[in-house]
Structure formats: C-alpha cells, structure tokens
PDB file of C-alpha atoms in Angstrom:
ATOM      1  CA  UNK A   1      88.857 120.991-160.851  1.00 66.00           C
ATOM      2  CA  UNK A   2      92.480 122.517-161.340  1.00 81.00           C
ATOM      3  CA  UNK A   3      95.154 119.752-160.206  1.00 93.00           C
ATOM      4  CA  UNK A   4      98.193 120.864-162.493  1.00 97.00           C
ATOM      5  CA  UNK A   5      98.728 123.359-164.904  1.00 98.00           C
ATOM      6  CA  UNK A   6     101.418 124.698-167.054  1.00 98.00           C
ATOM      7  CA  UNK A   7     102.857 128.301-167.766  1.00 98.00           C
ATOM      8  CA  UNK A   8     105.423 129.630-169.578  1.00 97.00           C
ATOM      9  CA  UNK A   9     105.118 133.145-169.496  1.00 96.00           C
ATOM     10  CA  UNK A  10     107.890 135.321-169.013  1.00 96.00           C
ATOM     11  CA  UNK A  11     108.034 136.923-165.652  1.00 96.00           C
ATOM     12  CA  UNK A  12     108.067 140.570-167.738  1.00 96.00           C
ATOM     13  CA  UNK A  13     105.049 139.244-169.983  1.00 97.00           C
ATOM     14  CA  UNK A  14     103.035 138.769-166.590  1.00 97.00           C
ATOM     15  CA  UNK A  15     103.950 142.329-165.265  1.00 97.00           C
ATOM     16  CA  UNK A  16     102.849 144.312-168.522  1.00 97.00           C
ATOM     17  CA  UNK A  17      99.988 141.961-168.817  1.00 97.00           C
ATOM     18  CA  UNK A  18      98.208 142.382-165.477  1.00 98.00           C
ATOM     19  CA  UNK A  19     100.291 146.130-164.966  1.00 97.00           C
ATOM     20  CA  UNK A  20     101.277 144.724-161.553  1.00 97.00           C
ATOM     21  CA  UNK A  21     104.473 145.540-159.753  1.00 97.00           C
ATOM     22  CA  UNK A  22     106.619 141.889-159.254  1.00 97.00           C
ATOM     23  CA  UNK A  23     107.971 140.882-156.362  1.00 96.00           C
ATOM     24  CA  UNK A  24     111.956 139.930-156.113  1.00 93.00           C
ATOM     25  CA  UNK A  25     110.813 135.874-154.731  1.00 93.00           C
ATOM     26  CA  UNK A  26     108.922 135.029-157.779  1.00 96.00           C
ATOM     27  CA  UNK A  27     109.199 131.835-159.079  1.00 95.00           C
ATOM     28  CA  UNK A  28     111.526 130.638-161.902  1.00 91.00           C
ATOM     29  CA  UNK A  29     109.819 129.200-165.150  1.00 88.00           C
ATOM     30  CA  UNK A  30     109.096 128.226-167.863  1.00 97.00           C
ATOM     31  CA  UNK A  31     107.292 125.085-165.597  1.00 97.00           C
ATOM     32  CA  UNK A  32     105.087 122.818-168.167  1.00 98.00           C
ATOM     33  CA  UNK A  33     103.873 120.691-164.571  1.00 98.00           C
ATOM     34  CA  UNK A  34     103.282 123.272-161.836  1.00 98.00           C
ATOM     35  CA  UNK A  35     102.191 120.727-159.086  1.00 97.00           C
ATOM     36  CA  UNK A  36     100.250 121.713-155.594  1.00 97.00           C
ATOM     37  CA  UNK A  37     102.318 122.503-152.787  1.00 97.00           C
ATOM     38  CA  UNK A  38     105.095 124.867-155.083  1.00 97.00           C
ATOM     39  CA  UNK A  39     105.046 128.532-155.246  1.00 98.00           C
ATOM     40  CA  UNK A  40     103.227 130.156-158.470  1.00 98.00           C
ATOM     41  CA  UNK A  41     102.911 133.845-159.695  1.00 98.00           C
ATOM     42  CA  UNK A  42      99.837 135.110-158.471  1.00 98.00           C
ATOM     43  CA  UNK A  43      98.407 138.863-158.888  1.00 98.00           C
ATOM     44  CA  UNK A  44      96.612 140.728-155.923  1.00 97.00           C
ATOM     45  CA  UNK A  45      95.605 144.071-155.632  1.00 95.00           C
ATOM     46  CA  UNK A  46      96.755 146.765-152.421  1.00 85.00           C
ATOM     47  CA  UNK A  47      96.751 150.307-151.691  1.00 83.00           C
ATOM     48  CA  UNK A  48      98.953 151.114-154.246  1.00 87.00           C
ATOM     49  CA  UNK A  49      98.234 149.143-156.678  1.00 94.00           C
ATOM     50  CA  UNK A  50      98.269 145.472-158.497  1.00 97.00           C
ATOM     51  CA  UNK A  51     101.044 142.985-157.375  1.00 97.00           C
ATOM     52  CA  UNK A  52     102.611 139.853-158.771  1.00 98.00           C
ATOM     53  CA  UNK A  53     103.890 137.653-156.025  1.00 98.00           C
ATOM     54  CA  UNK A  54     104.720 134.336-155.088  1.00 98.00           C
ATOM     55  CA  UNK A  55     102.628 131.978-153.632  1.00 98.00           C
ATOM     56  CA  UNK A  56     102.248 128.305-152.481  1.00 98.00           C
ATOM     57  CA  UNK A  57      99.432 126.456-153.958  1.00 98.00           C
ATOM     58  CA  UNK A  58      97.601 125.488-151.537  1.00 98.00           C
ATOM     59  CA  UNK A  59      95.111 127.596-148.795  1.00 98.00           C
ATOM     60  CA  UNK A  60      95.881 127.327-145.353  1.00 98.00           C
ATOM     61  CA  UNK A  61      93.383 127.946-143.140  1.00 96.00           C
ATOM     62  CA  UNK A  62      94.362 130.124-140.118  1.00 95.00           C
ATOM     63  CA  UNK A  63      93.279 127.565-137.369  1.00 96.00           C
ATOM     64  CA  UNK A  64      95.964 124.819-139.433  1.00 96.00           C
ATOM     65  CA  UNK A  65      99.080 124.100-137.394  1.00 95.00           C
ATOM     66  CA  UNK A  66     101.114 122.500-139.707  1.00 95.00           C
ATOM     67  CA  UNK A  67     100.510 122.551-143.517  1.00 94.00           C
ATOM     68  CA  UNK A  68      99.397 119.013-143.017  1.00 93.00           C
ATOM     69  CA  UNK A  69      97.057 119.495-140.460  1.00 94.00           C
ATOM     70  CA  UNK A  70      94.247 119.381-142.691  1.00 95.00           C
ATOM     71  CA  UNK A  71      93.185 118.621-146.549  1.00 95.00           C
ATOM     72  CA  UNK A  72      95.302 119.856-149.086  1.00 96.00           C
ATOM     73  CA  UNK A  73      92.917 122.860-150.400  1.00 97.00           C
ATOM     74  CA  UNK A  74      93.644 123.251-153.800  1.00 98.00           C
ATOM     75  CA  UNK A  75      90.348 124.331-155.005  1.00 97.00           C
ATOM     76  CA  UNK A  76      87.611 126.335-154.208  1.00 97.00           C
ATOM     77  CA  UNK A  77      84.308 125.104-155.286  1.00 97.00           C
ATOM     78  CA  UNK A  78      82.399 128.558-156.522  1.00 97.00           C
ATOM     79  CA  UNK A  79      79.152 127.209-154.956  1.00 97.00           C
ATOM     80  CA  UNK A  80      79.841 127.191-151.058  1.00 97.00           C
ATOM     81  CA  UNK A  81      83.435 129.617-151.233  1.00 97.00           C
ATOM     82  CA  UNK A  82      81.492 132.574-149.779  1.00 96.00           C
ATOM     83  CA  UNK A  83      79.908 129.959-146.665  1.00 96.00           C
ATOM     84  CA  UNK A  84      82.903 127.755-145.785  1.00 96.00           C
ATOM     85  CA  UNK A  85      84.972 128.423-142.834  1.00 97.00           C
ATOM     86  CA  UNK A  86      88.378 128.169-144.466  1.00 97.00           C
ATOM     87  CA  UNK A  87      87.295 130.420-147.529  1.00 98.00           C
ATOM     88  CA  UNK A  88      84.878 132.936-146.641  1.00 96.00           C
ATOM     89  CA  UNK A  89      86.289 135.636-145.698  1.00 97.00           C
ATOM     90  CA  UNK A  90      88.832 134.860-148.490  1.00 97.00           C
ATOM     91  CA  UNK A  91      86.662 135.081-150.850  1.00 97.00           C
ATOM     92  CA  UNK A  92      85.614 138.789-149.689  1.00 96.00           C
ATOM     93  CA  UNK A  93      88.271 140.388-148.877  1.00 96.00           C
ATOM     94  CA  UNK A  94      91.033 138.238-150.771  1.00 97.00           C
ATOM     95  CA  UNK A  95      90.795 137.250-154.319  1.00 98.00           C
ATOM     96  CA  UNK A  96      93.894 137.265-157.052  1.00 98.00           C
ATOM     97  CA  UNK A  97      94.332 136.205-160.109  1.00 98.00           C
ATOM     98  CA  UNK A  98      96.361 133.127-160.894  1.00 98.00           C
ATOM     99  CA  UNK A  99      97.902 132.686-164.659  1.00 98.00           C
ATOM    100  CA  UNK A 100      98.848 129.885-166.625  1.00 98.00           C
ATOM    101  CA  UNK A 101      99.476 128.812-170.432  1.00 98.00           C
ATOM    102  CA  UNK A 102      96.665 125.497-169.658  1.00 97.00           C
ATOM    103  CA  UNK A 103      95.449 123.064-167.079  1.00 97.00           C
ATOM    104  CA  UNK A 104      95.249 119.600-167.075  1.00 97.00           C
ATOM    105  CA  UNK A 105      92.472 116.905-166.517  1.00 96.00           C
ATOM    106  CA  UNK A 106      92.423 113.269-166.815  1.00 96.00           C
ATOM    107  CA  UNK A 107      89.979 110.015-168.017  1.00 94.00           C
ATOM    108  CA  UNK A 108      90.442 106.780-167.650  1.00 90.00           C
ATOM    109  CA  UNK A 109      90.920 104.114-169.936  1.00 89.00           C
ATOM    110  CA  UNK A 110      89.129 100.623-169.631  1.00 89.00           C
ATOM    111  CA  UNK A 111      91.749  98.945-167.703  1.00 91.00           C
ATOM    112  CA  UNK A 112      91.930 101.778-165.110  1.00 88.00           C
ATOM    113  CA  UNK A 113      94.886 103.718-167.025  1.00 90.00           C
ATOM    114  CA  UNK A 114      94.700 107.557-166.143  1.00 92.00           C
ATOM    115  CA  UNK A 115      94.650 109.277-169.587  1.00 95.00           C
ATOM    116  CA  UNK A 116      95.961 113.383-169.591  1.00 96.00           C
ATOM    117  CA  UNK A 117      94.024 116.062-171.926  1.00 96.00           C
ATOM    118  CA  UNK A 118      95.087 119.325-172.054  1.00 97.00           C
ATOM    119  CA  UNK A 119      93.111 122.588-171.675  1.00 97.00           C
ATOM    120  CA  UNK A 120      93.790 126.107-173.509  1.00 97.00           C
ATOM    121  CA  UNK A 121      92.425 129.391-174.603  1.00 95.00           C
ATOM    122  CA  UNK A 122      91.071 128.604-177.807  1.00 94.00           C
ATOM    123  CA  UNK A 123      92.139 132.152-179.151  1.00 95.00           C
ATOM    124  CA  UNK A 124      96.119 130.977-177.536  1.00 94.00           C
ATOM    125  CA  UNK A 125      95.727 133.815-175.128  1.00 96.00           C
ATOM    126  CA  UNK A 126      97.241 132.861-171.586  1.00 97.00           C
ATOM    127  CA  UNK A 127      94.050 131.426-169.286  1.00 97.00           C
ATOM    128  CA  UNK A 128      94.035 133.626-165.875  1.00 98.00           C
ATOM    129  CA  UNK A 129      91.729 131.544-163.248  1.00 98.00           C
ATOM    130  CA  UNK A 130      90.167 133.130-160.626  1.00 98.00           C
ATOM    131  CA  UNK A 131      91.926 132.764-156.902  1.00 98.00           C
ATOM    132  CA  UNK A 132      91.448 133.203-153.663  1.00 98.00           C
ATOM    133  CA  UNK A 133      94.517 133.840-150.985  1.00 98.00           C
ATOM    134  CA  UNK A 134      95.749 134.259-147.304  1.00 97.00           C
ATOM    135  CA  UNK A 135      98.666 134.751-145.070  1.00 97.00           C
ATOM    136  CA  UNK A 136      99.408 131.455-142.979  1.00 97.00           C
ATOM    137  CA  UNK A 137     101.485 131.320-139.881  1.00 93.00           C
ATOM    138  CA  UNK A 138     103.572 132.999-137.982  1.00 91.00           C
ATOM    139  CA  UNK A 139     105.892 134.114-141.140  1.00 90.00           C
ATOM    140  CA  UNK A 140     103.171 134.850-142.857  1.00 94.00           C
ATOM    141  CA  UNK A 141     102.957 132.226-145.610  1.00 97.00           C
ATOM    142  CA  UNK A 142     101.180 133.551-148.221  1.00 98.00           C
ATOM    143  CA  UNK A 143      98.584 130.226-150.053  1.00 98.00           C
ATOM    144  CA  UNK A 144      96.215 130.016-152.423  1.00 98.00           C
ATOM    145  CA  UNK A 145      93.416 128.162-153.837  1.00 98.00           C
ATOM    146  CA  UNK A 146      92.313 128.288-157.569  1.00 98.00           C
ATOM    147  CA  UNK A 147      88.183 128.602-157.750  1.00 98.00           C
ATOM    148  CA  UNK A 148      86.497 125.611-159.737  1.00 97.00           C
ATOM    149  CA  UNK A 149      82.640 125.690-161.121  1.00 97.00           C
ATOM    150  CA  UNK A 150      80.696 122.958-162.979  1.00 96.00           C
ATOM    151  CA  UNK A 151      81.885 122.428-165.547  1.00 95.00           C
ATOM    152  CA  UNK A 152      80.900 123.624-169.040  1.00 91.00           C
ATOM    153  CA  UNK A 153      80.265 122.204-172.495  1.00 86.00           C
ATOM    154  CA  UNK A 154      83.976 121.793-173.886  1.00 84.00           C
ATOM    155  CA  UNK A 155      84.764 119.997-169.705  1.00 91.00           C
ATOM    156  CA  UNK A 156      81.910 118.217-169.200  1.00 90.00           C
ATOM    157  CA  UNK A 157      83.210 114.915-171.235  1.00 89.00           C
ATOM    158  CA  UNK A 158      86.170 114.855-169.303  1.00 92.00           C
ATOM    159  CA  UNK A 159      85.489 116.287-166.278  1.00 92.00           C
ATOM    160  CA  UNK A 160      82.616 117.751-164.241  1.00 93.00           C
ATOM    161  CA  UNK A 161      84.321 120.331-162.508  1.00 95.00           C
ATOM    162  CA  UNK A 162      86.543 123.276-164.270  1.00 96.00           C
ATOM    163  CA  UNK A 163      88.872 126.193-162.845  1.00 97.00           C
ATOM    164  CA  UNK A 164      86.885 129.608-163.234  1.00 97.00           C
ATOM    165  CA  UNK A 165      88.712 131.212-165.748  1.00 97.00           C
ATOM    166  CA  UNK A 166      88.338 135.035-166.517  1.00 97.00           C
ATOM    167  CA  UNK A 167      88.247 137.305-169.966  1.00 96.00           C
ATOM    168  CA  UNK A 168      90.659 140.450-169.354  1.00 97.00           C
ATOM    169  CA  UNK A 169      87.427 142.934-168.841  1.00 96.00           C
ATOM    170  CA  UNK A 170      86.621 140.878-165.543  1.00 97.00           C
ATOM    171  CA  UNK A 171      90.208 140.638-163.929  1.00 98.00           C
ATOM    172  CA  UNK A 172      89.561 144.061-162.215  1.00 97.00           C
ATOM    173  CA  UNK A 173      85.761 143.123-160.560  1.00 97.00           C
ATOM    174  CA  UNK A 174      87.445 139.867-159.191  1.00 98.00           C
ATOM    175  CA  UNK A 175      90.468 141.823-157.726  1.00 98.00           C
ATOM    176  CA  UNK A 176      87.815 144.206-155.928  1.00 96.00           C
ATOM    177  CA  UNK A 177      88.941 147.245-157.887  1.00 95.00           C
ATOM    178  CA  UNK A 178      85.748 147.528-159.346  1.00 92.00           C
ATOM    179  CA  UNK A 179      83.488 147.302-156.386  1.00 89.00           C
ATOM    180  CA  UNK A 180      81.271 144.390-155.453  1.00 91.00           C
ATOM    181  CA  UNK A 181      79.358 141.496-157.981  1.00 93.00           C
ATOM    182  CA  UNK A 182      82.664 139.348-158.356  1.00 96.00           C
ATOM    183  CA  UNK A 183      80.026 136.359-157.745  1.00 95.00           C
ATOM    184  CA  UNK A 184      78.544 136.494-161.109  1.00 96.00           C
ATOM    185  CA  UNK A 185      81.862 135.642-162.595  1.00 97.00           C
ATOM    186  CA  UNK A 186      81.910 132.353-160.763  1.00 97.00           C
ATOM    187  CA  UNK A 187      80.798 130.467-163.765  1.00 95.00           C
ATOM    188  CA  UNK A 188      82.037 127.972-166.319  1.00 94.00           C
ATOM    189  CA  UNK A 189      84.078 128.972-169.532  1.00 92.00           C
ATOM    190  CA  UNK A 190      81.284 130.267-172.541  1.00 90.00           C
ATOM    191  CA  UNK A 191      81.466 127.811-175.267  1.00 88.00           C
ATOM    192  CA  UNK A 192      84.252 127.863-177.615  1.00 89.00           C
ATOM    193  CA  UNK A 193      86.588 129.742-175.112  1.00 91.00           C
ATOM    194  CA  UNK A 194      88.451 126.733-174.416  1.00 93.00           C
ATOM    195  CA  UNK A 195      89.640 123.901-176.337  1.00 94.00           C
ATOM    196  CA  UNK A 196      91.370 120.363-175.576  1.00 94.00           C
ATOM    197  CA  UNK A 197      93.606 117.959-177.137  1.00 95.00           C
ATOM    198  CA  UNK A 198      95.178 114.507-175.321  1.00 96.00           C
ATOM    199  CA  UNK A 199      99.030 114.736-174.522  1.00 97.00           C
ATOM    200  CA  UNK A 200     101.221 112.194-173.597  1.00 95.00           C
ATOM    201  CA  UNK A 201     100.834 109.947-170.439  1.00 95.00           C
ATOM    202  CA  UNK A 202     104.306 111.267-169.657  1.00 96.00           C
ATOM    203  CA  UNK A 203     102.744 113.878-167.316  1.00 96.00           C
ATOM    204  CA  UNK A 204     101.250 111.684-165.582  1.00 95.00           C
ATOM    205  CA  UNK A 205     104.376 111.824-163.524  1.00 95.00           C
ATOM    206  CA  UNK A 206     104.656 115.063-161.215  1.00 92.00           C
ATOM    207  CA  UNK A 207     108.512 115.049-161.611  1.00 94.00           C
ATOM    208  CA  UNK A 208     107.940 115.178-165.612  1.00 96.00           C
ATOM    209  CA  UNK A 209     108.721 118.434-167.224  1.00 96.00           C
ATOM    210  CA  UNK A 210     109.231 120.062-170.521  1.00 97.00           C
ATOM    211  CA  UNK A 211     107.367 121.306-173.700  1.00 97.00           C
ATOM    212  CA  UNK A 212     106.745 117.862-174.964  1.00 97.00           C
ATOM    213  CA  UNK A 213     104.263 117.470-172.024  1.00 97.00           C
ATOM    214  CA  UNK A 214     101.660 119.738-173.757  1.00 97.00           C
ATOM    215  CA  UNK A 215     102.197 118.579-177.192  1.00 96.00           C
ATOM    216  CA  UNK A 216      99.184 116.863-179.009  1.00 95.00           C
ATOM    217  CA  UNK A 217      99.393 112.882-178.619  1.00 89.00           C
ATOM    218  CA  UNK A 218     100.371 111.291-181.924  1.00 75.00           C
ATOM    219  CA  UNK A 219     101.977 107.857-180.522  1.00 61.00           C
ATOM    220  CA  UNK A 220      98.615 105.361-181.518  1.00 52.00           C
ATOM    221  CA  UNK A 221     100.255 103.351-178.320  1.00 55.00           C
ATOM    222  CA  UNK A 222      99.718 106.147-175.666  1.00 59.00           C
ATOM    223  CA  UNK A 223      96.018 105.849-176.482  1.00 51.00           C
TER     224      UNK A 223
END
C-alpha cells in the first residue's frame, strides 16, 4: 500500500537520473506530503526515448465519466494487475516509473490514534516504485497508479501491503525497453533495502507540509 509519499528531488536530479527528457507542466517541489488526486513526476518510455511528465495520481479507467465515477485507484495490487479490467492492458502496454524520497504507512495506537512511520532506501538513494498509467478523457488526462505487493520483512509489522519498489538495473525491464518478464519484478523490497523510523503525527494532516514531517519522532508525547 502507497497512500502518501514524499520527494524532494530536484526536477534536474530526476532528468539525469532516469536520462528522460522533462516535460514544461511538471510539478513544483520539494512536496514532503504528495497526496492522491495531485500531479507527480512520473517517467515513461516512447519512440524516442524516456520521458518525465506530469501526472495525476490516480488511474482512470476509460469507461469512468467523471473522476468520481468510480474508486479512487491509487494502487495496483501486483497479484491480479495483469487480469483486472481497469489495469490490464495498463500493465502491458503502460508501465512508468514513479519517484519519491519515502512513503508513508500508519498503526494504530490502543485508543484508535493513527500513528505515521516513515519508509526509505536504507542506502538514502531515492525509492522509484513501479507504475502503471493511461490517458483519461477527452483531453487526455494522463493518471496513474503506483503497484503494491505483500509486503516484506522490514513492512510486514506495520503493514501488509508495500509499493513495488525497483533497484536501478530493473527500471529499463519495467519500462518495456528491455523486452518482456517485467512480472518477476512484482515483488516485495529484499531485506535490508528499506528501513523505517516513526515521524510526527503532524502528517497525519494532508494539508501538512515541510521537512519536519519526515524527521525521526523524538517528542515521548507523540508516541
């Protein structure tokens, strides 16, 4: 599961990183709560090469005719993407890469109080999750979905789903540049790839923002 995220990259640290031509709509950052529903950098590959574009989070299906006709599709489970309506073809002809610095996930405390962690790279690498995308409407809306997998050893106590994150070496078999077997990356993060720490219940809010939102809790009271 993927429900916010954070990233500050620079716009030109996204273009060297995934060599991808940007578009003149992206986004302005840094964002340290990038909610569903907002536009967010996104890579896909074309004929003439990698792009980074803008996108709004959240997959419309083609037979929606509003973006509220329908659940808000945030995620993609990796276990029926390549069977369900709304994703399949998505899925083969229509994957990207999405980046960001971390995600967040929540537990619960005993009296029912939502309690934020906060997932990186171990390494402090940027975390690229694995995407699917399509065109919506008559203007052509483009949406996307972020893939999700069971989760893996470092999620599992917090949450049993995880976004599919990739290594750098896979980004081109999940774009399609590298011919087919982009399933076998739908899988959870190897252990020690990832690691957490609990922030403030500050982002709890989804009209919070800033650099204090990631930073490791120290306030004993926010526990």
């Amino acid at each position: 599961m993927c429900g916010r995220y954070a990233l500050t990259l620079p716009q030109e640290a996204m273009v060297q990183m995934f060599d991808a031509a940007p578009a003149n709509d992206l986004p302005q950052g840094p964002r340290w709560n990038v909610c569903p529903t907002t536009q967010i950098p996104v890579v896909r590959a074309g004929g003439e090469g990698r792009a980074l574009v803008s996108m709004r989070w959240g997959f419309l299906p083609h037979w929606y005719t509003s973006p509220t006709d329908g659940p808000l599709l945030i995620n993609a489970r990796a276990e029926t993407v390549a069977e369900k309506p709304a994703f399949r073809t998505a899925c083969r002809e229509r994957r990207c890469l999405i980046p960001a610095d971390g995600f967040y996930e929540w537990t619960k405390a005993a009296d029912g109080t939502r309690l934020p962690w906060y997932f990186t790279q171990a390494d402090g690498a940027p975390m690229v999750f694995a995407g699917i995308w399509q065109d919506w409407g008559p203007e052509n809306l483009a949406t996307c979905a972020i893939v999700s997998c069971a989760a893996g050893p470092t999620m599992s106590e917090i949450h049993h789903r995880e976004p599919v994150t990739l290594a750098p070496s896979d980004w081109g078999l999940w774009l399609g540049e590298e011919g087919k077997g982009a399933a076998r990356l739908m899988q959870a993060a190897p252990e020690g790839r990832v690691r957490r720490h609990r922030v403030s219940r500050a982002v709890n809010s989804n009209r919070a923002e800033g650099p204090e939102l990631i930073e490791p809790l120290i306030d004993e009271d926010d526990i």
